[in-house]
Every structure is written in structure tokens, then in C-alpha cells.
Amino acid sequence: MNVSIDSKNIISILGIETLPDEQKLAIVEKVTALVEKRLLVKIFESLDSLRQNDFSELLEKSDQAALQDFLERNVPNLNQMAEQEITAVKGELASFAESLA
Amino acid sequence: MALANLETETTNENLESSLNTEAVLAGVDEGYEAVRACLDAAEQALNEGNKEGYDKRVQEANSVWEFFTMELNQKLPSGSEVREEALNYCGDLSLMIDGDVAFMDERWTQTQRSVPAEKGNRPLMDLETARKNYAAAKTNVESLRGVKNLLTLSSSSDRVSQELSGAENNFRNARAEYLGASIGKFLEEKIQFVEAELNSYTT
């Protein structure tokens, strides 16, 4: 599952514009990984136990087409959930960066 | 501030009588502290294998010290006891600075003999190194800001302004690296936490 994050926005929020590009990329990759994993948890939480097992099996198989089909049928508000997670992670990072300033 | 007193007093007509040896030597200590901060930053750069950064910091240290001693030389009345004492003290400190630089140069040479230089991407700096670099850069920039403020009456303050500009730039970079390392660690901890949560569904 791919989540699209506005990397420029994240870099600006964190105040790390002057970091070398590869270090900025490393941070953005970690942010993306965090959002993806948290979104997966949210998806699991939204499913009943039977569908949780199905979803788990599909994740193990890494069958992208089947996963997409499953999500379209069982998680109609996926985009909204993704937006919420991105916003939440950005907010947490902003607070953390502010605490360091 | 001791050096500020010196600055004010050197503009006074009754210069020699108003100079206080203790205050002047305290002023020298302040100048040395600014140099020491540059050398600490140089050592950090050396520890990271950043020879370019090391050379830059050593050059900064030498420039600050050269400038400082030149100012002192010009401002203290010739033939006075306080001048002789201050310059002797500066001489001792110069030897310490030269010794430190020589020691670090030798360390770098030894490293080059035993380990070939690595190429490739720089990962996120580890938090402790980033924190130390940040602290050293902060001390350096604050010291130089202090030196600049103390020398605002001097026509030579342009040179310190240049040094300060370089130090400010270094400070911004060190701060960004510290932020990057801290945020990297923060994210890793969050990821570990959410992975544990995720495992409860997938295993």
C-alpha cells in the first residue's frame, strides 16, 4: 500500500531544509513508513475478525490487485483514513520539532 | 565583560593607568574560548572523517586567534607591564593551540594510513554526535557573537563579521543535523511501536 506524502511540506515543518538531500530523503522515507503502518493498524481496527484474517492473508501474499480490490470493497473511507493519519503524523512531528527548538 | 572594559579603556586618554592586568588576562581567556570552540568543532569534524570541515574549523580557529592577538597588540600600550604579561600569556596559549592542531593532524594522518576513505551516501547522523556538534557550533557562534560585540568600535570588526557569518552558517547546519538525527530516532521509536501493534493482527 503506497501513501503519498508531501515531502516538501514535511521538510519545511521539521525545519530541516539545510540537511543534505539523502538525509532529507531518509527522514521522508521513515515518515512514509510510519504513516503506512499506522494506516494498516487503522484498517485492521475497522474490520471484523473474519475480514481481519482475510486482510492479513492478502498482506502476506503481497497481491496488490487483490489487496486493492479488498480495500475498495471493505474500507470505503480509505482515502479519508489516510488523510487523517498523514495529518496526525505531521502534527506529532511538528510538536516534536518544536520541542527541540 | 573584561574585554569590553579593555575596549573602553583603550579609548581613554589615561590608558596605561586605567588598565587592569587581571581584566586584560580575563579578556585573553575569552578570546581563547572562542578559539577553543572552533577547535572542538574541528575535532568533531575529524571524528566524522570530514577533513574539509576539519580544515575549515582549524582555519577559523587560527583566524580568530590571529585577529585577537593582533588587536591586543595594537591596543595595549607599548612597554607596559600589562602588555608584556598579556602577550606572554597569549604566547603560551598559542603553543597550546598549535599543539592541539598538530595532534589532530597526526590523528588524521594515522587514520588515512589505516582506513581507506569511504564514499557514498551519508546516513542520518547518530544522535549523540549530532548533539555534540550542535553544542560545539552553538558555543562557537555565541563566542564569536561576543567577540564581535566587544569589537564593534574597531575598524577591524569586518573580519570578525566574516568569521561570524561562517560560524552562523555552521551553526544552522549543525542544528539541522541535530534535528534530523533526533527526528530520525523519534520516527524509529514510533515505527517500532506501531509494528508491535500491527504484529498482533498479522501473526
GROMACS .gro file of C-alpha atoms in nm:
model
  304
    1MET     CA    1   0.000   0.000   0.000
    2ASN     CA    2   0.150   0.333  -0.105
    3VAL     CA    3   0.082   0.656   0.078
    4SER     CA    4   0.165   0.985  -0.090
    5ILE     CA    5   0.319   1.242   0.142
    6ASP     CA    6   0.405   1.597   0.051
    7SER     CA    7   0.777   1.570   0.127
    8LYS     CA    8   0.845   1.944   0.083
    9ASN     CA    9   0.580   2.017   0.341
   10ILE     CA   10   0.727   1.765   0.586
   11ILE     CA   11   1.080   1.905   0.543
   12SER     CA   12   0.953   2.254   0.600
   13ILE     CA   13   0.750   2.153   0.907
   14LEU     CA   14   1.057   1.989   1.056
   15GLY     CA   15   1.289   2.279   0.973
   16ILE     CA   16   1.548   2.053   0.809
   17GLU     CA   17   1.576   2.235   0.475
   18THR     CA   18   1.953   2.268   0.508
   19LEU     CA   19   2.013   1.894   0.556
   20PRO     CA   20   2.180   1.712   0.265
   21ASP     CA   21   1.925   1.563   0.023
   22GLU     CA   22   1.995   1.200   0.115
   23GLN     CA   23   1.930   1.275   0.481
   24LYS     CA   24   1.605   1.453   0.398
   25LEU     CA   25   1.507   1.152   0.189
   26ALA     CA   26   1.585   0.918   0.479
   27ILE     CA   27   1.351   1.119   0.703
   28VAL     CA   28   1.071   1.130   0.445
   29GLU     CA   29   1.101   0.752   0.397
   30LYS     CA   30   1.067   0.696   0.770
   31VAL     CA   31   0.763   0.927   0.783
   32THR     CA   32   0.606   0.739   0.492
   33ALA     CA   33   0.674   0.403   0.660
   34LEU     CA   34   0.518   0.526   0.983
   35VAL     CA   35   0.205   0.654   0.810
   36GLU     CA   36   0.166   0.331   0.611
   37LYS     CA   37   0.198   0.111   0.918
   38ARG     CA   38  -0.039   0.324   1.121
   39LEU     CA   39  -0.288   0.317   0.838
   40LEU     CA   40  -0.268  -0.062   0.831
   41VAL     CA   41  -0.347  -0.071   1.202
   42LYS     CA   42  -0.646   0.158   1.146
   43ILE     CA   43  -0.769  -0.064   0.865
   44PHE     CA   44  -0.742  -0.373   1.087
   45GLU     CA   45  -0.929  -0.193   1.362
   46SER     CA   46  -1.210  -0.109   1.121
   47LEU     CA   47  -1.261  -0.472   1.011
   48ASP     CA   48  -1.443  -0.756   1.185
   49SER     CA   49  -1.232  -1.056   1.288
   50LEU     CA   50  -1.317  -1.261   0.977
   51ARG     CA   51  -1.212  -0.986   0.742
   52GLN     CA   52  -0.907  -0.914   0.954
   53ASN     CA   53  -0.788  -1.268   0.877
   54ASP     CA   54  -0.856  -1.221   0.506
   55PHE     CA   55  -0.672  -0.892   0.503
   56SER     CA   56  -0.378  -1.045   0.690
   57GLU     CA   57  -0.353  -1.327   0.436
   58LEU     CA   58  -0.364  -1.083   0.147
   59LEU     CA   59  -0.086  -0.876   0.304
   60GLU     CA   60   0.125  -1.187   0.340
   61LYS     CA   61   0.076  -1.276  -0.025
   62SER     CA   62   0.153  -0.917  -0.128
   63ASP     CA   63  -0.102  -0.947  -0.406
   64GLN     CA   64  -0.152  -0.580  -0.485
   65ALA     CA   65  -0.451  -0.628  -0.714
   66ALA     CA   66  -0.634  -0.845  -0.461
   67LEU     CA   67  -0.545  -0.606  -0.181
   68GLN     CA   68  -0.683  -0.311  -0.375
   69ASP     CA   69  -0.999  -0.500  -0.453
   70PHE     CA   70  -1.039  -0.598  -0.087
   71LEU     CA   71  -0.987  -0.241   0.033
   72GLU     CA   72  -1.233  -0.098  -0.219
   73ARG     CA   73  -1.499  -0.341  -0.103
   74ASN     CA   74  -1.433  -0.330   0.272
   75VAL     CA   75  -1.278   0.007   0.352
   76PRO     CA   76  -1.476   0.266   0.158
   77ASN     CA   77  -1.331   0.556   0.359
   78LEU     CA   78  -0.967   0.455   0.299
   79ASN     CA   79  -0.865   0.791   0.150
   80GLN     CA   80  -1.015   0.976   0.440
   81MET     CA   81  -0.834   0.744   0.686
   82ALA     CA   82  -0.505   0.803   0.501
   83GLU     CA   83  -0.553   1.180   0.517
   84GLN     CA   84  -0.626   1.159   0.888
   85GLU     CA   85  -0.311   0.957   0.955
   86ILE     CA   86  -0.094   1.192   0.747
   87THR     CA   87  -0.233   1.492   0.933
   88ALA     CA   88  -0.187   1.320   1.269
   89VAL     CA   89   0.175   1.224   1.197
   90LYS     CA   90   0.255   1.571   1.066
   91GLY     CA   91   0.109   1.722   1.381
   92GLU     CA   92   0.311   1.491   1.606
   93LEU     CA   93   0.630   1.568   1.415
   94ALA     CA   94   0.564   1.941   1.430
   95SER     CA   95   0.516   1.923   1.807
   96PHE     CA   96   0.832   1.716   1.845
   97ALA     CA   97   1.038   1.951   1.627
   98GLU     CA   98   0.901   2.248   1.821
   99SER     CA   99   1.001   2.087   2.150
  100LEU     CA  100   1.360   2.067   2.022
  101ALA     CA  101   1.376   2.429   1.913
  102MET     CA  102   3.284   4.185   3.026
  103ALA     CA  103   3.660   4.204   3.070
  104LEU     CA  104   3.745   4.268   2.708
  105ALA     CA  105   3.472   4.528   2.686
  106ASN     CA  106   3.644   4.710   2.968
  107LEU     CA  107   3.966   4.688   2.775
  108GLU     CA  108   3.795   4.826   2.465
  109THR     CA  109   3.651   5.118   2.654
  110GLU     CA  110   3.967   5.182   2.844
  111THR     CA  111   4.190   5.176   2.539
  112THR     CA  112   3.995   5.470   2.402
  113ASN     CA  113   4.065   5.658   2.720
  114GLU     CA  114   4.348   5.909   2.733
  115ASN     CA  115   4.465   5.776   3.067
  116LEU     CA  116   4.510   5.441   2.911
  117GLU     CA  117   4.801   5.294   3.097
  118SER     CA  118   4.685   5.387   3.441
  119SER     CA  119   4.334   5.253   3.386
  120LEU     CA  120   4.435   4.913   3.250
  121ASN     CA  121   4.389   4.629   3.485
  122THR     CA  122   4.608   4.323   3.425
  123GLU     CA  123   4.353   4.084   3.564
  124ALA     CA  124   4.080   4.221   3.337
  125VAL     CA  125   4.307   4.204   3.033
  126LEU     CA  126   4.403   3.842   3.103
  127ALA     CA  127   4.037   3.757   3.152
  128GLY     CA  128   3.978   3.914   2.810
  129VAL     CA  129   4.250   3.693   2.665
  130ASP     CA  130   4.075   3.391   2.817
  131GLU     CA  131   3.754   3.494   2.639
  132GLY     CA  132   3.936   3.512   2.308
  133TYR     CA  133   4.092   3.173   2.372
  134GLU     CA  134   3.749   3.027   2.449
  135ALA     CA  135   3.627   3.134   2.104
  136VAL     CA  136   3.928   2.960   1.952
  137ARG     CA  137   3.872   2.654   2.171
  138ALA     CA  138   3.514   2.627   2.042
  139CYS     CA  139   3.646   2.628   1.683
  140LEU     CA  140   3.896   2.355   1.772
  141ASP     CA  141   3.626   2.145   1.940
  142ALA     CA  142   3.417   2.172   1.623
  143ALA     CA  143   3.728   2.077   1.422
  144GLU     CA  144   3.776   1.768   1.636
  145GLN     CA  145   3.414   1.668   1.583
  146ALA     CA  146   3.457   1.704   1.208
  147LEU     CA  147   3.772   1.492   1.230
  148ASN     CA  148   3.586   1.222   1.426
  149GLU     CA  149   3.332   1.207   1.143
  150GLY     CA  150   3.605   1.181   0.881
  151ASN     CA  151   3.507   1.522   0.745
  152LYS     CA  152   3.851   1.656   0.651
  153GLU     CA  153   3.711   1.957   0.465
  154GLY     CA  154   3.509   2.058   0.771
  155TYR     CA  155   3.812   1.998   0.992
  156ASP     CA  156   4.037   2.220   0.779
  157LYS     CA  157   3.773   2.492   0.776
  158ARG     CA  158   3.732   2.489   1.153
  159VAL     CA  159   4.110   2.494   1.211
  160GLN     CA  160   4.140   2.786   0.972
  161GLU     CA  161   3.863   2.961   1.163
  162ALA     CA  162   4.045   2.899   1.492
  163ASN     CA  163   4.371   3.038   1.352
  164SER     CA  164   4.199   3.344   1.204
  165VAL     CA  165   4.016   3.425   1.527
  166TRP     CA  166   4.330   3.387   1.734
  167GLU     CA  167   4.546   3.583   1.489
  168PHE     CA  168   4.292   3.861   1.481
  169PHE     CA  169   4.253   3.863   1.857
  170THR     CA  170   4.626   3.879   1.932
  171MET     CA  171   4.673   4.146   1.664
  172GLU     CA  172   4.403   4.359   1.827
  173LEU     CA  173   4.560   4.309   2.166
  174ASN     CA  174   4.900   4.401   2.031
  175GLN     CA  175   4.767   4.722   1.883
  176LYS     CA  176   4.560   4.830   2.178
  177LEU     CA  177   4.788   4.768   2.473
  178PRO     CA  178   5.038   5.049   2.537
  179SER     CA  179   5.388   4.954   2.428
  180GLY     CA  180   5.639   4.892   2.703
  181SER     CA  181   5.372   4.848   2.967
  182GLU     CA  182   5.378   4.564   3.213
  183VAL     CA  183   5.025   4.458   3.128
  184ARG     CA  184   5.115   4.433   2.759
  185GLU     CA  185   5.416   4.213   2.831
  186GLU     CA  186   5.215   3.989   3.060
  187ALA     CA  187   4.923   3.960   2.817
  188LEU     CA  188   5.146   3.881   2.521
  189ASN     CA  189   5.338   3.621   2.721
  190TYR     CA  190   5.010   3.460   2.815
  191CYS     CA  191   4.898   3.470   2.451
  192GLY     CA  192   5.227   3.304   2.357
  193ASP     CA  193   5.157   3.017   2.597
  194LEU     CA  194   4.805   2.977   2.461
  195SER     CA  195   4.936   2.988   2.101
  196LEU     CA  196   5.163   2.695   2.184
  197MET     CA  197   4.864   2.504   2.323
  198ILE     CA  198   4.661   2.577   2.008
  199ASP     CA  199   4.948   2.471   1.780
  200GLY     CA  200   4.996   2.156   1.987
  201ASP     CA  201   4.627   2.064   1.963
  202VAL     CA  202   4.621   2.118   1.587
  203ALA     CA  203   4.941   1.917   1.540
  204PHE     CA  204   4.793   1.635   1.746
  205MET     CA  205   4.472   1.632   1.540
  206ASP     CA  206   4.668   1.650   1.212
  207GLU     CA  207   4.867   1.347   1.323
  208ARG     CA  208   4.547   1.162   1.414
  209TRP     CA  209   4.409   1.227   1.067
  210THR     CA  210   4.731   1.106   0.904
  211GLN     CA  211   4.719   0.786   1.110
  212THR     CA  212   4.354   0.729   1.014
  213GLN     CA  213   4.436   0.773   0.646
  214ARG     CA  214   4.712   0.517   0.670
  215SER     CA  215   4.492   0.251   0.826
  216VAL     CA  216   4.146   0.309   0.677
  217PRO     CA  217   4.069   0.392   0.314
  218ALA     CA  218   3.822   0.679   0.274
  219GLU     CA  219   3.464   0.567   0.236
  220LYS     CA  220   3.244   0.703  -0.035
  221GLY     CA  221   2.870   0.707  -0.076
  222ASN     CA  222   2.564   0.848   0.087
  223ARG     CA  223   2.570   0.994   0.432
  224PRO     CA  224   2.314   0.829   0.656
  225LEU     CA  225   2.142   1.026   0.929
  226MET     CA  226   2.399   1.121   1.190
  227ASP     CA  227   2.374   0.939   1.521
  228LEU     CA  228   2.200   1.147   1.782
  229GLU     CA  229   2.490   1.179   2.026
  230THR     CA  230   2.734   1.301   1.759
  231ALA     CA  231   2.475   1.542   1.623
  232ARG     CA  232   2.405   1.674   1.973
  233LYS     CA  233   2.777   1.732   2.040
  234ASN     CA  234   2.827   1.903   1.704
  235TYR     CA  235   2.527   2.123   1.767
  236ALA     CA  236   2.653   2.219   2.114
  237ALA     CA  237   3.002   2.294   1.977
  238ALA     CA  238   2.864   2.502   1.690
  239LYS     CA  239   2.637   2.688   1.931
  240THR     CA  240   2.924   2.767   2.168
  241ASN     CA  241   3.137   2.875   1.873
  242VAL     CA  242   2.877   3.109   1.729
  243GLU     CA  243   2.795   3.254   2.070
  244SER     CA  244   3.162   3.317   2.143
  245LEU     CA  245   3.212   3.486   1.806
  246ARG     CA  246   2.899   3.694   1.859
  247GLY     CA  247   3.051   3.802   2.189
  248VAL     CA  248   3.387   3.884   2.031
  249LYS     CA  249   3.211   4.080   1.756
  250ASN     CA  250   3.011   4.279   2.008
  251LEU     CA  251   3.324   4.356   2.203
  252LEU     CA  252   3.500   4.482   1.894
  253THR     CA  253   3.225   4.688   1.740
  254LEU     CA  254   3.429   5.005   1.791
  255SER     CA  255   3.719   4.861   1.598
  256SER     CA  256   3.760   4.909   1.224
  257SER     CA  257   3.887   4.550   1.210
  258SER     CA  258   3.549   4.414   1.317
  259ASP     CA  259   3.468   4.336   0.950
  260ARG     CA  260   3.694   4.038   0.972
  261VAL     CA  261   3.517   3.904   1.278
  262SER     CA  262   3.189   3.962   1.095
  263GLN     CA  263   3.312   3.729   0.824
  264GLU     CA  264   3.416   3.470   1.080
  265LEU     CA  265   3.082   3.506   1.250
  266SER     CA  266   2.898   3.462   0.923
  267GLY     CA  267   3.080   3.131   0.864
  268ALA     CA  268   3.009   3.022   1.221
  269GLU     CA  269   2.639   3.115   1.186
  270ASN     CA  270   2.621   2.900   0.874
  271ASN     CA  271   2.790   2.612   1.052
  272PHE     CA  272   2.551   2.655   1.344
  273ARG     CA  273   2.246   2.633   1.113
  274ASN     CA  274   2.382   2.315   0.954
  275ALA     CA  275   2.467   2.155   1.288
  276ARG     CA  276   2.122   2.244   1.417
  277ALA     CA  277   1.957   2.085   1.112
  278GLU     CA  278   2.168   1.769   1.160
  279TYR     CA  279   2.073   1.754   1.525
  280LEU     CA  280   1.706   1.797   1.434
  281GLY     CA  281   1.742   1.530   1.163
  282ALA     CA  282   1.906   1.281   1.399
  283SER     CA  283   1.651   1.348   1.675
  284ILE     CA  284   1.357   1.318   1.436
  285GLY     CA  285   1.506   1.000   1.287
  286LYS     CA  286   1.524   0.843   1.631
  287PHE     CA  287   1.175   0.964   1.719
  288LEU     CA  288   1.036   0.809   1.399
  289GLU     CA  289   1.218   0.480   1.456
  290GLU     CA  290   1.065   0.451   1.802
  291LYS     CA  291   0.719   0.528   1.666
  292ILE     CA  292   0.763   0.272   1.388
  293GLN     CA  293   0.873   0.005   1.637
  294PHE     CA  294   0.569   0.077   1.849
  295VAL     CA  295   0.323   0.056   1.559
  296GLU     CA  296   0.494  -0.257   1.424
  297ALA     CA  297   0.428  -0.430   1.756
  298GLU     CA  298   0.063  -0.327   1.726
  299LEU     CA  299   0.049  -0.450   1.369
  300ASN     CA  300   0.201  -0.784   1.462
  301SER     CA  301  -0.090  -0.854   1.691
  302TYR     CA  302  -0.313  -0.861   1.380
  303THR     CA  303  -0.084  -1.036   1.135
  304THR     CA  304   0.060  -1.322   1.346
   0.00000   0.00000   0.00000
